[in-house]
Short mmCIF file of C-alpha atoms and ligand atoms in Angstrom, two decimals:
data_model
loop_
_atom_site.label_atom_id
_atom_site.label_comp_id
_atom_site.label_asym_id
_atom_site.label_seq_id
_atom_site.Cartn_x
_atom_site.Cartn_y
_atom_site.Cartn_z
CA MET A 74 -126.66 -40.01 38.14
CA ILE A 75 -128.11 -40.71 34.71
CA ASN A 76 -128.84 -37.29 33.29
CA LEU A 77 -131.86 -37.14 30.98
CA TYR A 78 -132.80 -33.61 32.00
CA SER A 79 -132.00 -31.99 28.66
CA ASP A 80 -129.83 -32.22 25.57
CA THR A 81 -128.28 -28.96 26.78
CA GLN A 82 -126.46 -30.84 29.56
CA THR A 83 -123.79 -32.35 27.32
CA LEU A 84 -120.11 -31.47 27.67
CA PRO A 85 -117.95 -30.76 24.59
CA THR A 86 -116.51 -33.78 22.76
CA ASP A 87 -112.74 -34.44 22.80
CA ALA A 88 -112.60 -33.24 19.19
CA MET A 89 -114.22 -29.97 20.27
CA TYR A 90 -111.66 -29.39 23.04
CA GLU A 91 -108.93 -30.01 20.48
CA ALA A 92 -110.56 -27.71 17.92
CA MET A 93 -110.87 -24.91 20.51
CA LYS A 94 -107.16 -25.20 21.28
CA THR A 95 -106.07 -24.97 17.68
CA ALA A 96 -108.66 -22.61 16.14
CA GLU A 97 -107.42 -19.58 14.27
CA LEU A 98 -108.88 -16.58 16.08
CA GLY A 99 -109.52 -12.88 15.54
CA ASP A 100 -111.96 -10.16 16.61
CA ASP A 101 -115.39 -11.22 15.40
CA VAL A 102 -116.89 -7.79 16.10
CA GLN A 103 -114.59 -6.63 13.28
CA ARG A 104 -115.61 -9.76 11.29
CA ALA A 105 -111.97 -10.78 11.61
CA ASP A 106 -112.29 -14.20 13.22
CA PRO A 107 -111.55 -16.69 10.41
CA THR A 108 -113.13 -19.62 12.28
CA VAL A 109 -116.40 -17.74 12.85
CA ASN A 110 -116.41 -16.63 9.21
CA LEU A 111 -115.90 -20.21 8.09
CA LEU A 112 -118.72 -21.52 10.28
CA GLU A 113 -121.10 -18.80 9.04
CA GLU A 114 -120.22 -19.55 5.40
CA LYS A 115 -120.69 -23.29 5.89
CA VAL A 116 -123.99 -22.87 7.67
CA ALA A 117 -125.36 -20.48 5.03
CA LYS A 118 -124.49 -22.99 2.33
CA LEU A 119 -125.91 -25.94 4.29
CA PHE A 120 -129.21 -24.10 4.77
CA GLY A 121 -129.33 -22.80 1.19
CA LYS A 122 -129.44 -19.16 2.35
CA GLU A 123 -127.24 -16.15 1.62
CA ALA A 124 -125.75 -15.61 5.06
CA ALA A 125 -125.52 -16.68 8.70
CA ILE A 126 -124.48 -15.09 11.96
CA LEU A 127 -123.21 -16.70 15.15
CA MET A 128 -125.18 -15.81 18.27
CA PRO A 129 -124.34 -16.61 21.90
CA THR A 130 -127.76 -18.23 22.57
CA GLY A 131 -130.96 -19.37 20.96
CA THR A 132 -132.83 -16.74 22.92
CA MET A 133 -130.71 -13.98 21.39
CA ALA A 134 -131.14 -15.48 17.91
CA ASN A 135 -134.92 -15.40 18.39
CA LEU A 136 -134.86 -11.88 19.73
CA ALA A 137 -132.59 -10.61 16.94
CA SER A 138 -134.85 -12.17 14.34
CA LEU A 139 -137.91 -10.42 15.76
CA LEU A 140 -136.06 -7.12 15.94
CA VAL A 141 -134.95 -7.38 12.32
CA HIS A 142 -138.32 -8.52 10.94
CA GLY A 143 -140.25 -5.79 12.74
CA LYS A 144 -140.13 -3.10 15.39
CA HIS A 145 -141.96 -2.13 18.56
CA GLY A 146 -145.69 -2.30 17.84
CA SER A 147 -145.39 -5.29 15.51
CA GLU A 148 -147.48 -8.44 15.75
CA VAL A 149 -146.19 -12.01 15.66
CA PHE A 150 -148.46 -15.00 14.97
CA LEU A 151 -147.54 -18.06 17.00
CA GLU A 152 -148.98 -20.68 19.28
CA PRO A 153 -148.93 -20.29 23.05
CA ALA A 154 -146.46 -23.11 23.76
CA ASN A 155 -143.72 -21.74 21.50
CA HIS A 156 -140.39 -21.43 23.32
CA VAL A 157 -140.05 -17.78 22.33
CA TYR A 158 -143.24 -16.96 24.22
CA LEU A 159 -143.10 -19.41 27.13
CA TYR A 160 -139.46 -19.61 28.15
CA GLU A 161 -137.59 -16.49 27.11
CA ALA A 162 -138.43 -14.25 30.05
CA GLY A 163 -141.03 -12.34 28.06
CA ALA A 164 -138.41 -10.80 25.75
CA LEU A 165 -140.80 -11.06 22.81
CA CYS A 166 -143.00 -8.40 24.44
CA SER A 167 -140.67 -6.61 26.83
CA VAL A 168 -137.61 -6.24 24.60
CA ALA A 169 -138.83 -6.74 21.02
CA GLY A 170 -142.11 -4.93 21.75
CA TYR A 171 -144.25 -7.38 19.78
CA THR A 172 -147.87 -8.27 20.44
CA PRO A 173 -148.34 -12.05 20.28
CA THR A 174 -151.46 -13.30 18.51
CA PHE A 175 -152.09 -16.99 19.05
CA PHE A 176 -153.40 -19.67 16.77
CA GLN A 177 -154.26 -23.18 17.90
CA ALA A 178 -151.88 -26.11 17.69
CA ASN A 179 -151.84 -29.76 18.56
CA ARG A 180 -148.68 -30.74 20.48
CA GLY A 181 -146.96 -27.84 18.74
CA ARG A 182 -148.31 -28.62 15.27
CA PRO A 183 -150.01 -25.46 14.06
CA ASP A 184 -153.62 -25.42 12.86
CA PRO A 185 -153.72 -23.51 9.53
CA ASP A 186 -157.45 -22.70 9.80
CA SER A 187 -156.93 -21.22 13.22
CA PHE A 188 -153.93 -19.25 11.91
CA ARG A 189 -156.02 -17.85 9.05
CA GLN A 190 -158.80 -16.87 11.45
CA SER A 191 -156.35 -15.10 13.76
CA ILE A 192 -155.25 -12.62 11.06
CA ARG A 193 -157.19 -9.40 11.14
CA MET A 194 -157.63 -6.77 8.46
CA ARG A 195 -154.90 -4.13 8.48
CA ASP A 196 -156.26 -1.29 10.53
CA ASP A 197 -154.84 1.44 12.73
CA HIS A 198 -156.55 -0.12 15.74
CA PHE A 199 -154.30 -3.17 15.55
CA PRO A 200 -150.60 -3.88 15.88
CA ASN A 201 -148.62 -4.11 12.65
CA PRO A 202 -148.74 -7.76 11.46
CA ARG A 203 -145.17 -8.82 10.64
CA VAL A 204 -144.14 -12.40 11.39
CA LEU A 205 -145.38 -15.98 11.35
CA TRP A 206 -143.37 -17.93 13.96
CA LEU A 207 -142.82 -21.67 13.61
CA GLU A 208 -140.80 -24.08 15.80
CA ASN A 209 -139.16 -27.27 14.51
CA THR A 210 -138.78 -29.56 16.39
CA HIS A 211 -141.27 -28.35 18.96
CA ASN A 212 -139.89 -28.47 22.47
CA ALA A 213 -143.03 -28.15 24.62
CA GLY A 214 -144.89 -30.36 22.14
CA GLY A 215 -142.50 -33.21 22.93
CA GLY A 216 -139.83 -33.00 20.23
CA VAL A 217 -142.54 -33.02 17.57
CA VAL A 218 -141.50 -32.54 13.94
CA LEU A 219 -143.19 -29.94 11.74
CA GLN A 220 -144.11 -31.79 8.55
CA PRO A 221 -143.07 -29.93 5.34
CA GLU A 222 -146.63 -30.12 3.96
CA LEU A 223 -148.02 -28.41 7.03
CA GLN A 224 -145.24 -25.83 6.94
CA LYS A 225 -146.07 -25.16 3.29
CA GLU A 226 -149.72 -24.51 4.14
CA MET A 227 -148.76 -22.15 6.96
CA VAL A 228 -146.23 -20.30 4.80
CA HIS A 229 -148.79 -19.94 2.01
CA ILE A 230 -151.22 -18.21 4.39
CA ALA A 231 -148.40 -16.02 5.70
CA ARG A 232 -147.41 -14.94 2.18
CA GLU A 233 -151.02 -14.13 1.26
CA ASN A 234 -150.93 -11.77 4.23
CA GLU A 235 -147.47 -10.31 3.57
CA LEU A 236 -145.92 -11.80 6.69
CA SER A 237 -142.28 -12.82 7.07
CA VAL A 238 -141.73 -16.37 8.30
CA HIS A 239 -139.20 -17.40 10.94
CA VAL A 240 -138.43 -20.95 12.06
CA ASP A 241 -137.10 -21.42 15.57
CA GLY A 242 -135.10 -24.47 14.62
CA ALA A 243 -133.20 -24.88 17.87
CA ARG A 244 -133.38 -28.62 17.04
CA ILE A 245 -133.83 -28.40 13.24
CA PHE A 246 -131.23 -31.13 12.72
CA ASN A 247 -133.36 -33.50 14.80
CA ALA A 248 -136.21 -32.70 12.41
CA SER A 249 -134.11 -33.24 9.30
CA THR A 250 -132.77 -36.50 10.77
CA LYS A 251 -136.26 -37.77 11.53
CA LEU A 252 -137.66 -36.75 8.14
CA ASN A 253 -134.49 -37.69 6.28
CA ILE A 254 -134.69 -34.39 4.42
CA PRO A 255 -131.74 -31.94 4.12
CA VAL A 256 -132.15 -28.82 6.24
CA SER A 257 -131.94 -26.69 3.09
CA ASP A 258 -135.17 -28.31 1.83
CA LEU A 259 -136.85 -27.88 5.21
CA VAL A 260 -136.27 -24.13 5.23
CA SER A 261 -136.36 -23.22 1.53
CA ASN A 262 -139.73 -21.44 1.85
CA VAL A 263 -139.01 -19.39 5.00
CA ASP A 264 -137.11 -16.14 5.51
CA SER A 265 -135.01 -16.90 8.55
CA ILE A 266 -134.04 -19.76 10.83
CA GLY A 267 -132.19 -20.03 14.08
CA PHE A 268 -130.63 -23.24 15.32
CA CYS A 269 -128.68 -24.15 18.45
CA LEU A 270 -125.20 -25.66 18.55
CA SER A 271 -125.61 -26.23 22.27
CA LYS A 272 -128.59 -28.63 22.24
CA GLY A 273 -128.16 -32.14 20.83
CA LEU A 274 -124.98 -31.08 19.03
CA SER A 275 -122.87 -30.99 22.22
CA CYS A 276 -121.31 -27.54 21.85
CA PRO A 277 -120.82 -25.61 25.10
CA LEU A 278 -122.70 -22.62 23.70
CA GLY A 279 -123.74 -20.92 20.50
CA SER A 280 -126.61 -20.61 18.07
CA VAL A 281 -126.68 -19.52 14.46
CA LEU A 282 -129.20 -17.26 12.76
CA VAL A 283 -129.58 -17.76 9.02
CA GLY A 284 -131.22 -15.65 6.31
CA THR A 285 -130.53 -13.16 3.55
CA GLU A 286 -127.38 -11.05 3.48
CA SER A 287 -129.29 -7.90 4.44
CA PHE A 288 -131.18 -9.71 7.22
CA CYS A 289 -127.92 -10.97 8.74
CA ASP A 290 -126.24 -7.55 8.34
CA GLU A 291 -129.02 -5.98 10.36
CA ALA A 292 -128.96 -8.88 12.85
CA ARG A 293 -125.27 -8.06 13.40
CA ARG A 294 -126.17 -4.54 14.46
CA VAL A 295 -128.98 -5.85 16.69
CA ARG A 296 -126.65 -8.44 18.24
CA LYS A 297 -124.23 -5.64 19.14
CA ARG A 298 -127.08 -3.59 20.57
CA LEU A 299 -128.13 -6.52 22.74
CA GLY A 300 -124.58 -6.97 24.01
CA GLY A 301 -123.94 -10.13 22.04
CA GLY A 302 -120.97 -8.95 19.94
CA MET A 303 -118.23 -11.46 20.75
CA ARG A 304 -114.48 -11.10 20.24
CA GLN A 305 -112.44 -14.31 19.72
CA ALA A 306 -115.64 -16.27 19.19
CA GLY A 307 -113.72 -18.71 17.01
CA ILE A 308 -113.44 -21.01 20.02
CA VAL A 309 -117.24 -21.37 19.87
CA ALA A 310 -117.31 -21.62 16.08
CA ALA A 311 -114.59 -24.29 16.16
CA CYS A 312 -116.91 -26.49 18.22
CA GLY A 313 -119.73 -25.69 15.82
CA LEU A 314 -117.67 -26.90 12.87
CA VAL A 315 -116.95 -30.16 14.67
CA ALA A 316 -120.65 -30.48 15.54
CA LEU A 317 -121.75 -30.15 11.92
CA GLU A 318 -119.24 -32.79 10.92
CA SER A 319 -119.66 -35.38 13.67
CA GLU A 320 -122.68 -34.61 15.87
CA VAL A 321 -125.37 -34.09 13.25
CA PRO A 322 -124.94 -37.64 11.85
CA ARG A 323 -125.06 -38.99 15.42
CA LEU A 324 -128.52 -37.60 16.27
CA LYS A 325 -130.28 -40.66 14.95
CA GLU A 326 -128.78 -42.63 17.87
CA ASP A 327 -130.48 -40.25 20.29
CA HIS A 328 -133.78 -40.85 18.51
CA GLU A 329 -133.33 -44.63 18.58
CA ASN A 330 -132.44 -44.51 22.28
CA ALA A 331 -135.50 -42.39 23.08
CA LEU A 332 -137.77 -44.81 21.28
CA GLN A 333 -136.21 -47.88 22.89
CA LEU A 334 -136.46 -46.29 26.33
CA ALA A 335 -140.09 -45.29 25.73
CA GLU A 336 -140.94 -48.81 24.62
CA GLY A 337 -139.40 -50.18 27.82
CA LEU A 338 -141.22 -47.68 30.02
CA ALA A 339 -144.50 -48.42 28.24
CA GLN A 340 -144.22 -52.01 29.52
CA ILE A 341 -144.51 -50.77 33.11
CA ASP A 342 -148.14 -50.94 34.19
CA GLY A 343 -149.85 -47.60 34.79
CA LEU A 344 -146.94 -45.38 33.80
CA GLY A 345 -148.79 -44.01 30.76
CA VAL A 346 -145.92 -43.77 28.30
CA ASP A 347 -146.91 -43.76 24.61
CA PRO A 348 -143.96 -44.67 22.34
CA SER A 349 -145.97 -43.75 19.25
CA ARG A 350 -145.58 -40.12 20.34
CA VAL A 351 -141.79 -40.27 20.40
CA GLU A 352 -140.62 -38.61 17.20
CA THR A 353 -137.11 -37.44 18.01
CA ASN A 354 -135.07 -37.29 21.24
CA MET A 355 -137.84 -36.53 23.76
CA ILE A 356 -140.25 -38.67 25.73
CA PHE A 357 -143.17 -36.94 27.42
CA ILE A 358 -144.85 -38.81 30.26
CA ASP A 359 -148.40 -37.92 31.21
CA THR A 360 -148.60 -38.10 35.02
CA SER A 361 -152.20 -36.91 35.35
CA GLY A 362 -153.33 -40.25 36.81
CA TRP A 363 -150.34 -40.57 39.15
CA LYS A 364 -150.25 -40.36 42.97
CA VAL A 365 -147.73 -37.51 42.80
CA GLU A 366 -147.34 -34.33 40.79
CA ALA A 367 -144.67 -34.30 38.10
CA TYR A 368 -142.20 -32.23 40.13
CA ASP A 369 -142.41 -34.61 43.11
CA ALA A 370 -141.89 -37.50 40.71
CA THR A 371 -138.64 -35.92 39.51
CA LEU A 372 -137.41 -35.80 43.15
CA LEU A 373 -138.27 -39.46 43.76
CA LEU A 374 -136.50 -40.49 40.55
CA LYS A 375 -133.50 -38.31 41.34
CA GLU A 376 -133.11 -40.05 44.72
CA LYS A 377 -132.81 -43.33 42.77
CA GLY A 378 -130.35 -41.92 40.24
CA VAL A 379 -132.25 -40.54 37.23
CA LEU A 380 -132.49 -36.83 36.50
CA ILE A 381 -135.48 -35.73 34.38
CA SER A 382 -137.53 -32.54 34.19
CA ASP A 383 -141.15 -31.58 34.73
CA MET A 384 -142.79 -29.46 32.02
CA ASN A 385 -145.85 -28.74 34.16
CA SER A 386 -147.68 -30.44 37.05
CA THR A 387 -148.81 -33.36 34.87
CA THR A 388 -146.00 -33.82 32.36
CA LEU A 389 -142.49 -35.22 32.71
CA ARG A 390 -139.86 -34.77 30.00
CA VAL A 391 -137.04 -37.20 29.28
CA VAL A 392 -134.41 -36.10 26.74
CA THR A 393 -131.74 -38.33 25.21
CA HIS A 394 -128.38 -36.95 24.09
CA ARG A 395 -124.77 -37.89 23.31
CA MET A 396 -123.79 -38.59 26.92
CA PHE A 397 -126.68 -41.02 27.49
CA LYS A 398 -125.54 -44.43 26.36
CA ARG A 399 -127.63 -47.29 25.04
CA GLU A 400 -126.41 -49.54 27.90
CA GLU A 401 -128.10 -47.19 30.37
CA ILE A 402 -131.59 -47.74 28.95
CA SER A 403 -132.23 -50.87 31.05
CA GLU A 404 -130.90 -49.11 34.15
CA VAL A 405 -133.40 -46.27 33.70
CA ILE A 406 -136.26 -48.72 33.15
CA ASN A 407 -135.24 -50.53 36.36
CA ILE A 408 -135.21 -47.30 38.33
CA PHE A 409 -138.73 -46.50 37.12
CA LYS A 410 -139.80 -50.04 38.12
CA LEU A 411 -138.25 -49.60 41.58
CA THR A 412 -139.98 -46.23 42.03
CA LYS A 413 -143.29 -47.26 40.47
CA ASP A 414 -145.21 -47.88 43.71
CA GLN A 415 -144.46 -44.35 44.87
CA LEU A 416 -145.51 -42.89 41.52
CA VAL A 417 -148.70 -44.58 40.37
C1 PLP B 137 -137.11 -24.39 20.72
C2 PLP B 137 -136.14 -23.56 21.47
N1 PLP B 137 -135.86 -22.33 21.06
C3 PLP B 137 -134.98 -21.54 21.69
C4 PLP B 137 -134.32 -21.98 22.81
C5 PLP B 137 -133.39 -21.03 23.54
O1 PLP B 137 -132.08 -21.40 23.49
P1 PLP B 137 -131.01 -20.86 24.59
O2 PLP B 137 -131.25 -21.69 25.81
O3 PLP B 137 -129.69 -21.12 23.94
O4 PLP B 137 -131.28 -19.43 24.82
C6 PLP B 137 -134.56 -23.27 23.28
C7 PLP B 137 -133.87 -23.77 24.49
O5 PLP B 137 -134.15 -24.82 25.01
C8 PLP B 137 -135.51 -24.09 22.60
O6 PLP B 137 -135.79 -25.32 23.02
#
């Protein structure tokens, strides 16, 4: 089976297994795990922020950020396809107690005018406006990169309205790779960022939340409250250190593979693949004109040996990652060709 379901499906690299075996460990709840401390220091420096804190998941990093930036009754400004709203079991409302207020976006790229219009005067009738939420790269938008100029415009509006700004950067290194801009420059104008070690970076788990010293101190308390205080978490951090060293520079291969695969698929009549929309490691396929719904298409393709996911009834998602090799591109294209008559 060729697995293009997600960049979360990767197994650790050999170097990660080795690093886990040899990592110096301690109790991270007491801040006494030297490997975790080292990862947090390195990440803070890399992102140009004061501090960082290791989290078990991206979902917990998002939740902790919301709980530090505001409290129950707060309002977050975001767009309706943000991961934090769509795919995190409603934690934004049910756990963090925020009211979401939506602005418009195009494939995940926020519309500043719509954002401005969504902000209401401060008034006791309304929730307490606290956070502008951005996502880079944008998952449900198709791995779309948030351009720094657009981010700047959004942040400017947020500052005029005394809002904190958080970037859900689960795949921020894919964005920095695509833009060829260091992550520190990408996040210099925001308050906090979360990124995932367990997406394209091949770690078995782990995310890191980054911000000021006081933000991370409070996030530590929130993490404990949420049940995310980990003991010898150095085995996770050890993988993270390897990832920063060897997996970040490798991401460009995933992007090249995605583009090459999209170009091949675009040659197949009627499939509706647009390579110009491939910005990082995701290919979205519009199946609205197809004979079958997206989910049924995934079953037909799985029978032939390719695993991909459906985002909704008319969109398929293909994600490249470390364990998908360039030599497999032609095999995937062949499988789509063989399946084509059942699809379109
Ligand atoms: C943009 C984005 N944010 C957050 C998450 C949540 O990460 P986790 O699955 O580690 O909870 C994901 C997961 O796919 C994501 O794509």
